[in-house]
Amino acid sequence: MFQAPRGTQDILPEDAAYWLFVERTARDWAARYGYGEIRTPTFEETGLFLRGVGDSTDIVEKEMYTFQDKGGGELTLRPEGTAPIVRAYIEHGMASRPQPVRLFSFVNCFRYDRPQRGRYREFHQWDCEAIGEIDPLVDAELIILLWRVYQALGLRDLTLQLNSIGDARCRPAYLERLREYYRPLVATVCPDCRRRYETNPLRLLDCKNAACQAAIAGAPRLLDYLCAECAEHFAALRAYLADADLPVEINPRLVRGLDYYTKTVFEVWPAEAGAQSALGGGGRYDGLVEQLGGRPTPAIGFATGIERIILNLKAQSIEPPLLPGPRVYVAHLGDRPRREAMRLADALRQQGVPTLVAVGGRSMRAQLRHANALGAPWVVVIGEDELARGVVQVKNMRGGESVELAPQAAVERLAAGG
Ligand SMILES: [Zn+2]
Ligand SMILES: [Zn+2]
């Protein structure tokens, strides 16, 4: 027997209501903030992610689904949504549009990771990117948008973790200072951190290993080393977020480890917390457009995991709006009544009424049981006798009463709500 590949999942109709709820809410709010939808391909040239995610990251080193196609092209299933959107921004000359260009996308992403609760090898994200503006107002709006979506979904007890990681002007001096601090501690930290000490010292700060926590607690804070421009940017952002009543927690250990990330970084954590279970997060990447071959262009974005959101909706017992089930079930006995049932169902559907027609050779009793099991509140019964008299029976499954009506009158009445 075949099974869905490890780390993937089927979304069944009973779960689709959650997905639609999240997607509709996100779309609704994205439109309110002026974000337009972009859809990019599921796979890209591998080089895009080597440059756009960073070749010293776990994603690129261990997790990418990379393959050669039959023409010899080196391709990768997207492991994240930002690099493809930035690629599209450059490729389509969006720098000549009014800036910033605000884009959102629902993307499926692929990472060869150890599957666990809420973590899949194919997972889904809602991505928003604002490209072409450095004003902290844009940072604030983007973060508030994400927050308002969580709020509109009904999620409670979230916190916003916020930090600034400086830029090319102020970060090098800090990294120097951080290395100095870690030099006598290198022997005490985990093997990953020993490697980070050499390749990517900023990532030392977000190690989850227990052995490394003491070292992290005493480490110098980047916030104390920001240059005047970064400090002003961060102060303005905090003021906007305070005005919007977001419960901000400054978290000096929140980092993104690549050079093109600058200034703002943030994550939203659920109550039970831990960066491992972040609902969403993002940051400013003022160096990425240039890194991917465009002109120097400031930008900021976030991604939030749809599976994570749904996990939290369920944990908080938040029910999505019900999707409409069948309103009318058309039961019939005999060949001619069956054709009349098809005709009537078609008329009902054209009036917008979700309608099912009995299939197979079931008895009338079995058809009514079937209608009941499907939860249809109305049943239309058509037999030879009804056909001969030019009527159908319209039966209310909740109240149990039946009325006889001409077919056209039945359609009108059911279309009007019954
Ligand atoms: Zn460590
Ligand atoms: Zn700076």
Tab-separated table of C-alpha atoms and ligand atoms in Angstrom:
chain	number	residue	atom	x	y	z
A	1	MET	CA	0.000	0.000	0.000
A	2	PHE	CA	1.167	3.530	-0.742
A	3	GLN	CA	1.401	6.171	1.947
A	4	ALA	CA	2.018	9.897	1.785
A	5	PRO	CA	5.804	10.444	1.949
A	6	ARG	CA	7.304	10.891	5.403
A	7	GLY	CA	6.954	14.470	6.597
A	8	THR	CA	4.032	15.275	4.314
A	9	GLN	CA	0.330	15.245	5.079
A	10	ASP	CA	-3.038	15.101	3.351
A	11	ILE	CA	-5.451	17.894	4.178
A	12	LEU	CA	-8.864	16.215	4.368
A	13	PRO	CA	-12.136	18.101	3.777
A	14	GLU	CA	-12.889	18.302	7.518
A	15	ASP	CA	-9.578	20.144	8.020
A	16	ALA	CA	-9.953	22.364	4.979
A	17	ALA	CA	-12.155	24.728	7.004
A	18	TYR	CA	-9.092	25.637	9.111
A	19	TRP	CA	-6.957	26.277	6.043
A	20	LEU	CA	-9.593	28.455	4.390
A	21	PHE	CA	-10.143	30.373	7.628
A	22	VAL	CA	-6.431	31.208	7.890
A	23	GLU	CA	-6.030	32.014	4.186
A	24	ARG	CA	-9.133	34.185	3.961
A	25	THR	CA	-8.228	36.100	7.097
A	26	ALA	CA	-4.671	36.669	5.890
A	27	ARG	CA	-5.864	37.810	2.434
A	28	ASP	CA	-8.430	40.136	3.927
A	29	TRP	CA	-5.872	41.839	6.168
A	30	ALA	CA	-3.130	41.895	3.514
A	31	ALA	CA	-5.509	43.869	1.263
A	32	ARG	CA	-6.194	46.352	4.082
A	33	TYR	CA	-2.449	47.067	4.270
A	34	GLY	CA	-1.981	47.370	0.524
A	35	TYR	CA	-0.212	44.060	-0.065
A	36	GLY	CA	-0.744	42.449	-3.485
A	37	GLU	CA	-0.482	38.750	-4.200
A	38	ILE	CA	2.476	37.216	-6.009
A	39	ARG	CA	2.863	33.552	-6.970
A	40	THR	CA	6.282	32.202	-7.837
A	41	PRO	CA	7.329	28.725	-9.064
A	42	THR	CA	7.653	25.777	-6.684
A	43	PHE	CA	11.255	25.249	-7.777
A	44	GLU	CA	14.049	27.657	-8.628
A	45	GLU	CA	17.649	27.480	-9.739
A	46	THR	CA	19.672	26.080	-6.842
A	47	GLY	CA	22.043	29.045	-6.963
A	48	LEU	CA	19.253	31.401	-5.896
A	49	PHE	CA	19.018	29.712	-2.511
A	50	LEU	CA	22.788	29.308	-2.112
A	51	ARG	CA	23.000	33.089	-2.359
A	52	GLY	CA	19.621	34.040	-0.965
A	53	VAL	CA	19.506	31.805	2.107
A	54	GLY	CA	23.235	31.574	2.766
A	55	ASP	CA	25.442	28.565	2.168
A	56	SER	CA	26.518	28.272	5.812
A	57	THR	CA	22.943	27.727	7.024
A	58	ASP	CA	21.401	24.387	8.033
A	59	ILE	CA	18.838	24.855	5.280
A	60	VAL	CA	21.420	24.937	2.525
A	61	GLU	CA	23.870	22.504	4.124
A	62	LYS	CA	21.427	19.744	5.040
A	63	GLU	CA	17.811	20.389	4.190
A	64	MET	CA	17.310	21.332	0.545
A	65	TYR	CA	15.535	19.128	-1.968
A	66	THR	CA	17.968	19.645	-4.810
A	67	PHE	CA	17.861	17.740	-8.089
A	68	GLN	CA	19.057	17.796	-11.644
A	69	ASP	CA	16.318	17.823	-14.264
A	70	LYS	CA	16.546	15.927	-17.529
A	71	GLY	CA	18.145	18.913	-19.237
A	72	GLY	CA	20.920	19.057	-16.647
A	73	GLY	CA	19.535	22.111	-14.809
A	74	GLU	CA	20.359	22.368	-11.095
A	75	LEU	CA	17.052	22.985	-9.371
A	76	THR	CA	15.758	23.129	-5.788
A	77	LEU	CA	12.251	22.916	-4.336
A	78	ARG	CA	11.899	26.222	-2.514
A	79	PRO	CA	12.908	25.905	1.149
A	80	GLU	CA	11.535	29.390	1.933
A	81	GLY	CA	9.584	32.165	0.264
A	82	THR	CA	11.682	35.314	0.368
A	83	ALA	CA	14.470	34.623	-2.131
A	84	PRO	CA	12.029	33.745	-4.957
A	85	ILE	CA	10.014	36.918	-4.334
A	86	VAL	CA	13.140	39.059	-4.342
A	87	ARG	CA	14.246	37.293	-7.527
A	88	ALA	CA	10.901	38.214	-9.101
A	89	TYR	CA	11.212	41.817	-7.867
A	90	ILE	CA	14.547	42.142	-9.672
A	91	GLU	CA	13.582	40.133	-12.765
A	92	HIS	CA	10.435	42.182	-13.415
A	93	GLY	CA	12.039	45.562	-12.758
A	94	MET	CA	9.718	46.303	-9.848
A	95	ALA	CA	12.229	48.897	-8.618
A	96	SER	CA	10.603	51.274	-11.140
A	97	ARG	CA	7.176	50.908	-9.468
A	98	PRO	CA	6.109	53.111	-6.553
A	99	GLN	CA	8.129	51.948	-3.526
A	100	PRO	CA	7.835	50.073	-1.334
A	101	VAL	CA	6.392	47.188	-3.341
A	102	ARG	CA	4.260	45.227	-0.886
A	103	LEU	CA	3.788	41.576	-1.771
A	104	PHE	CA	2.281	38.521	-0.138
A	105	SER	CA	2.251	34.879	-1.128
A	106	PHE	CA	1.005	31.537	0.124
A	107	VAL	CA	3.802	29.085	-0.518
A	108	ASN	CA	4.505	25.424	0.001
A	109	CYS	CA	8.102	24.943	1.115
A	110	PHE	CA	10.301	21.871	1.318
A	111	ARG	CA	13.011	20.996	3.818
A	112	TYR	CA	14.528	17.620	4.504
A	113	ASP	CA	14.180	17.900	8.281
A	114	ARG	CA	13.360	15.447	11.050
A	115	PRO	CA	9.543	15.414	11.101
A	116	GLN	CA	7.964	16.230	14.467
A	117	ARG	CA	4.826	17.797	15.874
A	118	GLY	CA	3.967	20.824	13.737
A	119	ARG	CA	7.058	20.367	11.557
A	120	TYR	CA	6.842	18.831	8.108
A	121	ARG	CA	9.084	18.270	5.113
A	122	GLU	CA	6.477	19.935	2.946
A	123	PHE	CA	5.005	22.830	4.887
A	124	HIS	CA	3.024	25.945	4.079
A	125	GLN	CA	3.700	29.568	4.813
A	126	TRP	CA	2.113	32.912	4.415
A	127	ASP	CA	4.857	35.323	3.342
A	128	CYS	CA	4.731	39.111	3.259
A	129	GLU	CA	7.519	41.283	1.909
A	130	ALA	CA	7.822	45.088	1.648
A	131	ILE	CA	10.653	45.905	-0.720
A	132	GLY	CA	12.190	49.320	-1.439
A	133	GLU	CA	11.887	51.390	1.734
A	134	ILE	CA	13.896	51.707	4.946
A	135	ASP	CA	11.431	53.862	6.929
A	136	PRO	CA	10.668	52.098	10.269
A	137	LEU	CA	7.005	52.879	9.589
A	138	VAL	CA	7.108	50.059	7.028
A	139	ASP	CA	8.610	47.693	9.630
A	140	ALA	CA	5.877	48.654	12.079
A	141	GLU	CA	3.049	48.189	9.579
A	142	LEU	CA	4.351	44.788	8.526
A	143	ILE	CA	4.613	43.574	12.123
A	144	ILE	CA	1.213	45.020	13.043
A	145	LEU	CA	-0.321	43.291	9.999
A	146	LEU	CA	0.964	39.922	11.204
A	147	TRP	CA	-0.271	40.636	14.709
A	148	ARG	CA	-3.737	41.723	13.536
A	149	VAL	CA	-4.113	38.498	11.556
A	150	TYR	CA	-3.346	36.392	14.631
A	151	GLN	CA	-5.817	38.545	16.557
A	152	ALA	CA	-8.511	38.206	13.898
A	153	LEU	CA	-8.083	34.428	14.038
A	154	GLY	CA	-8.777	34.623	17.761
A	155	LEU	CA	-5.340	33.486	18.986
A	156	ARG	CA	-4.571	34.518	22.556
A	157	ASP	CA	-1.535	34.805	24.850
A	158	LEU	CA	0.997	35.599	22.145
A	159	THR	CA	4.102	37.711	22.654
A	160	LEU	CA	6.080	39.697	20.138
A	161	GLN	CA	9.829	39.162	20.482
A	162	LEU	CA	11.757	42.084	19.020
A	163	ASN	CA	15.401	42.938	18.499
A	164	SER	CA	17.686	44.978	16.286
A	165	ILE	CA	20.822	43.338	14.953
A	166	GLY	CA	22.398	46.488	13.546
A	167	ASP	CA	23.973	46.810	10.132
A	168	ALA	CA	27.301	46.769	8.317
A	169	ARG	CA	28.309	49.945	10.118
A	170	CYS	CA	27.837	48.820	13.715
A	171	ARG	CA	27.749	45.021	13.685
A	172	PRO	CA	31.436	44.261	12.901
A	173	ALA	CA	32.627	45.983	16.094
A	174	TYR	CA	30.048	44.058	18.088
A	175	LEU	CA	31.047	40.724	16.542
A	176	GLU	CA	34.651	41.512	17.439
A	177	ARG	CA	33.553	42.118	21.019
A	178	LEU	CA	31.430	38.917	21.022
A	179	ARG	CA	34.330	36.789	19.791
A	180	GLU	CA	36.556	38.256	22.485
A	181	TYR	CA	33.957	37.359	25.088
A	182	TYR	CA	33.638	33.776	23.805
A	183	ARG	CA	37.348	33.118	23.330
A	184	PRO	CA	37.894	31.684	26.847
A	185	LEU	CA	34.509	29.891	26.720
A	186	VAL	CA	34.838	28.017	23.431
A	187	ALA	CA	35.865	24.795	25.203
A	188	THR	CA	32.649	24.842	27.309
A	189	VAL	CA	30.067	25.300	24.528
A	190	CYS	CA	28.416	22.716	22.251
A	191	PRO	CA	30.087	21.502	19.019
A	192	ASP	CA	27.633	23.560	16.922
A	193	CYS	CA	28.622	26.678	18.823
A	194	ARG	CA	32.318	25.915	18.384
A	195	ARG	CA	31.642	25.934	14.665
A	196	ARG	CA	29.505	29.092	14.904
A	197	TYR	CA	32.325	30.806	16.770
A	198	GLU	CA	34.373	30.473	13.587
A	199	THR	CA	31.764	30.873	10.838
A	200	ASN	CA	28.795	32.820	12.189
A	201	PRO	CA	29.281	34.168	15.727
A	202	LEU	CA	25.895	35.952	15.872
A	203	ARG	CA	24.205	32.538	15.874
A	204	LEU	CA	25.958	31.735	19.178
A	205	LEU	CA	23.227	33.805	20.818
A	206	ASP	CA	20.277	31.657	19.768
A	207	CYS	CA	21.716	28.213	20.627
A	208	LYS	CA	19.118	26.096	22.442
A	209	ASN	CA	21.652	23.714	23.987
A	210	ALA	CA	21.549	23.773	27.813
A	211	ALA	CA	25.353	23.724	28.000
A	212	CYS	CA	25.510	27.070	26.187
A	213	GLN	CA	22.975	29.064	28.203
A	214	ALA	CA	25.386	30.382	30.826
A	215	ALA	CA	27.688	31.740	28.148
A	216	ILE	CA	24.737	33.363	26.343
A	217	ALA	CA	23.436	34.979	29.528
A	218	GLY	CA	26.693	36.858	30.061
A	219	ALA	CA	27.273	37.816	26.421
A	220	PRO	CA	27.412	41.489	25.406
A	221	ARG	CA	24.175	42.781	23.836
A	222	LEU	CA	24.129	44.022	20.276
A	223	LEU	CA	21.568	46.630	21.292
A	224	ASP	CA	24.307	48.354	23.303
A	225	TYR	CA	26.465	48.647	20.179
A	226	LEU	CA	23.991	50.034	17.635
A	227	CYS	CA	25.117	53.041	15.629
A	228	ALA	CA	23.025	56.215	15.804
A	229	GLU	CA	21.044	55.374	12.651
A	230	CYS	CA	20.173	51.831	13.800
A	231	ALA	CA	19.331	53.047	17.298
A	232	GLU	CA	16.984	55.730	15.924
A	233	HIS	CA	15.348	53.253	13.577
A	234	PHE	CA	14.744	50.842	16.442
A	235	ALA	CA	13.390	53.568	18.750
A	236	ALA	CA	10.925	54.754	16.095
A	237	LEU	CA	9.761	51.189	15.445
A	238	ARG	CA	9.199	50.592	19.153
A	239	ALA	CA	7.162	53.773	19.429
A	240	TYR	CA	4.857	52.734	16.547
A	241	LEU	CA	4.379	49.276	18.041
A	242	ALA	CA	3.615	50.748	21.464
A	243	ASP	CA	1.031	53.067	19.858
A	244	ALA	CA	-0.607	49.969	18.330
A	245	ASP	CA	-0.724	48.299	21.771
A	246	LEU	CA	1.370	45.317	20.787
A	247	PRO	CA	2.876	43.482	23.787
A	248	VAL	CA	6.501	43.811	22.735
A	249	GLU	CA	9.290	41.985	24.556
A	250	ILE	CA	12.773	43.169	23.686
A	251	ASN	CA	14.820	40.003	23.200
A	252	PRO	CA	18.538	40.729	22.739
A	253	ARG	CA	19.173	37.073	21.790
A	254	LEU	CA	16.855	37.042	18.823
A	255	VAL	CA	19.104	36.996	15.743
A	256	ARG	CA	19.282	36.139	12.097
A	257	GLY	CA	22.739	35.004	11.230
A	258	LEU	CA	23.359	36.260	7.713
A	259	ASP	CA	25.097	39.421	6.643
A	260	TYR	CA	22.234	40.756	4.572
A	261	TYR	CA	19.922	40.823	7.589
A	262	THR	CA	19.923	44.232	9.205
A	263	LYS	CA	18.205	46.114	11.993
A	264	THR	CA	14.736	44.725	12.784
A	265	VAL	CA	14.215	41.057	13.666
A	266	PHE	CA	11.068	39.673	15.306
A	267	GLU	CA	9.194	36.505	16.155
A	268	VAL	CA	5.749	35.822	17.568
A	269	TRP	CA	5.672	33.159	20.251
A	270	PRO	CA	2.698	31.299	21.658
A	271	ALA	CA	2.240	31.161	25.435
A	272	GLU	CA	4.135	27.920	25.943
A	273	ALA	CA	7.006	29.744	24.179
A	274	GLY	CA	10.388	28.793	22.819
A	275	ALA	CA	11.770	29.869	19.488
A	276	GLN	CA	11.328	26.277	18.291
A	277	SER	CA	7.607	26.837	18.279
A	278	ALA	CA	7.519	30.390	16.899
A	279	LEU	CA	4.277	31.016	15.034
A	280	GLY	CA	5.957	33.389	12.673
A	281	GLY	CA	8.793	35.796	12.336
A	282	GLY	CA	10.899	37.873	10.043
A	283	GLY	CA	13.165	40.803	9.734
A	284	ARG	CA	14.805	43.440	7.636
A	285	TYR	CA	17.108	42.247	4.869
A	286	ASP	CA	18.549	45.448	3.430
A	287	GLY	CA	21.404	43.552	1.756
A	288	LEU	CA	19.525	40.769	-0.001
A	289	VAL	CA	18.351	42.482	-3.188
A	290	GLU	CA	21.917	43.516	-3.940
A	291	GLN	CA	23.178	40.043	-2.975
A	292	LEU	CA	20.846	38.592	-5.614
A	293	GLY	CA	22.020	40.968	-8.319
A	294	GLY	CA	19.751	43.996	-7.934
A	295	ARG	CA	20.622	47.526	-6.901
A	296	PRO	CA	21.018	48.170	-3.148
A	297	THR	CA	17.413	48.116	-1.908
A	298	PRO	CA	16.119	48.014	1.665
A	299	ALA	CA	13.403	45.464	2.425
A	300	ILE	CA	11.633	43.639	5.226
A	301	GLY	CA	9.444	40.555	5.399
A	302	PHE	CA	7.942	37.810	7.495
A	303	ALA	CA	6.784	34.234	7.136
A	304	THR	CA	4.249	32.467	9.314
A	305	GLY	CA	3.636	28.730	9.205
A	306	ILE	CA	0.073	27.719	8.370
A	307	GLU	CA	0.445	24.289	10.057
A	308	ARG	CA	1.724	26.038	13.205
A	309	ILE	CA	-1.190	28.466	13.202
A	310	ILE	CA	-3.708	25.622	12.856
A	311	LEU	CA	-1.980	23.658	15.633
A	312	ASN	CA	-2.410	26.696	17.890
A	313	LEU	CA	-6.032	27.287	16.824
A	314	LYS	CA	-6.827	23.699	17.812
A	315	ALA	CA	-4.851	23.969	21.066
A	316	GLN	CA	-6.937	27.038	21.937
A	317	SER	CA	-10.201	25.346	20.857
A	318	ILE	CA	-10.866	27.971	18.184
A	319	GLU	CA	-13.298	26.610	15.580
A	320	PRO	CA	-13.172	27.930	12.012
A	321	PRO	CA	-16.451	28.958	10.373
A	322	LEU	CA	-18.210	25.864	9.031
A	323	LEU	CA	-17.998	25.244	5.319
A	324	PRO	CA	-21.390	24.801	3.664
A	325	GLY	CA	-22.562	21.187	3.368
A	326	PRO	CA	-25.392	19.999	1.082
A	327	ARG	CA	-28.671	21.928	1.543
A	328	VAL	CA	-30.843	19.670	-0.570
A	329	TYR	CA	-30.806	15.949	-1.281
A	330	VAL	CA	-32.873	14.781	-4.248
A	331	ALA	CA	-34.308	11.266	-3.769
A	332	HIS	CA	-35.941	9.414	-6.636
A	333	LEU	CA	-37.430	6.041	-7.637
A	334	GLY	CA	-37.567	4.929	-11.269
A	335	ASP	CA	-35.793	5.865	-14.500
A	336	ARG	CA	-37.849	8.905	-15.478
A	337	PRO	CA	-37.863	10.333	-11.911
A	338	ARG	CA	-34.072	9.911	-11.884
A	339	ARG	CA	-33.770	12.154	-14.950
A	340	GLU	CA	-36.178	14.660	-13.416
A	341	ALA	CA	-34.021	14.574	-10.233
A	342	MET	CA	-30.940	15.461	-12.286
A	343	ARG	CA	-32.788	18.316	-14.005
A	344	LEU	CA	-34.103	19.700	-10.710
A	345	ALA	CA	-30.701	19.436	-8.988
A	346	ASP	CA	-29.107	21.335	-11.868
A	347	ALA	CA	-31.706	24.107	-11.515
A	348	LEU	CA	-31.081	24.291	-7.758
A	349	ARG	CA	-27.319	24.504	-8.197
A	350	GLN	CA	-27.724	27.295	-10.744
A	351	GLN	CA	-29.673	29.116	-8.031
A	352	GLY	CA	-26.664	28.651	-5.699
A	353	VAL	CA	-28.104	25.814	-3.617
A	354	PRO	CA	-25.606	23.022	-2.742
A	355	THR	CA	-27.485	19.897	-3.891
A	356	LEU	CA	-26.791	16.162	-4.032
A	357	VAL	CA	-28.696	13.584	-6.085
A	358	ALA	CA	-29.123	10.016	-4.787
A	359	VAL	CA	-26.852	7.586	-6.632
A	360	GLY	CA	-27.046	3.834	-7.204
A	361	GLY	CA	-30.176	1.743	-6.789
A	362	ARG	CA	-31.022	2.439	-3.146
A	363	SER	CA	-34.520	2.037	-1.720
A	364	MET	CA	-36.380	5.230	-0.740
A	365	ARG	CA	-35.732	4.459	2.940
A	366	ALA	CA	-32.016	4.014	2.312
A	367	GLN	CA	-31.955	7.304	0.364
A	368	LEU	CA	-33.547	9.174	3.272
A	369	ARG	CA	-31.021	7.608	5.664
A	370	HIS	CA	-28.266	8.707	3.303
A	371	ALA	CA	-29.628	12.289	3.230
A	372	ASN	CA	-29.720	12.265	7.014
A	373	ALA	CA	-26.135	11.012	7.298
A	374	LEU	CA	-24.990	13.809	4.973
A	375	GLY	CA	-26.786	16.377	7.118
A	376	ALA	CA	-28.975	17.778	4.323
A	377	PRO	CA	-31.803	19.793	5.905
A	378	TRP	CA	-34.116	19.373	2.851
A	379	VAL	CA	-35.022	16.352	0.744
A	380	VAL	CA	-36.910	16.489	-2.534
A	381	VAL	CA	-38.691	13.199	-3.334
A	382	ILE	CA	-39.606	12.350	-6.943
A	383	GLY	CA	-41.425	9.095	-7.812
A	384	GLU	CA	-43.487	7.978	-10.813
A	385	ASP	CA	-46.659	9.089	-9.027
A	386	GLU	CA	-45.324	12.622	-8.369
A	387	LEU	CA	-44.065	12.842	-11.938
A	388	ALA	CA	-47.477	11.879	-13.294
A	389	ARG	CA	-49.106	14.638	-11.228
A	390	GLY	CA	-46.456	17.265	-12.144
A	391	VAL	CA	-45.263	17.775	-8.571
A	392	VAL	CA	-42.384	16.915	-6.230
A	393	GLN	CA	-42.439	16.403	-2.473
A	394	VAL	CA	-40.306	18.794	-0.452
A	395	LYS	CA	-39.512	17.306	2.926
A	396	ASN	CA	-38.020	19.185	5.863
A	397	MET	CA	-35.651	16.752	7.589
A	398	ARG	CA	-35.594	18.821	10.779
A	399	GLY	CA	-39.342	19.328	11.148
A	400	GLY	CA	-40.415	16.171	9.318
A	401	GLU	CA	-43.226	17.843	7.317
A	402	SER	CA	-43.680	17.481	3.571
A	403	VAL	CA	-45.348	19.718	1.038
A	404	GLU	CA	-46.124	19.040	-2.614
A	405	LEU	CA	-45.041	21.691	-5.073
A	406	ALA	CA	-44.566	22.059	-8.802
A	407	PRO	CA	-40.838	21.539	-9.603
A	408	GLN	CA	-40.268	25.209	-10.477
A	409	ALA	CA	-41.978	26.347	-7.282
A	410	ALA	CA	-39.858	23.882	-5.286
A	411	VAL	CA	-36.684	25.333	-6.795
A	412	GLU	CA	-37.767	28.881	-6.003
A	413	ARG	CA	-38.735	28.025	-2.458
A	414	LEU	CA	-35.525	26.112	-1.703
A	415	ALA	CA	-33.421	28.844	-3.303
A	416	ALA	CA	-35.150	31.310	-0.982
A	417	GLY	CA	-34.064	29.237	2.023
A	418	GLY	CA	-36.828	26.618	2.187
B	1	ZN	ZN	25.564	25.810	21.617
B	2	ZN	ZN	24.023	50.434	12.586
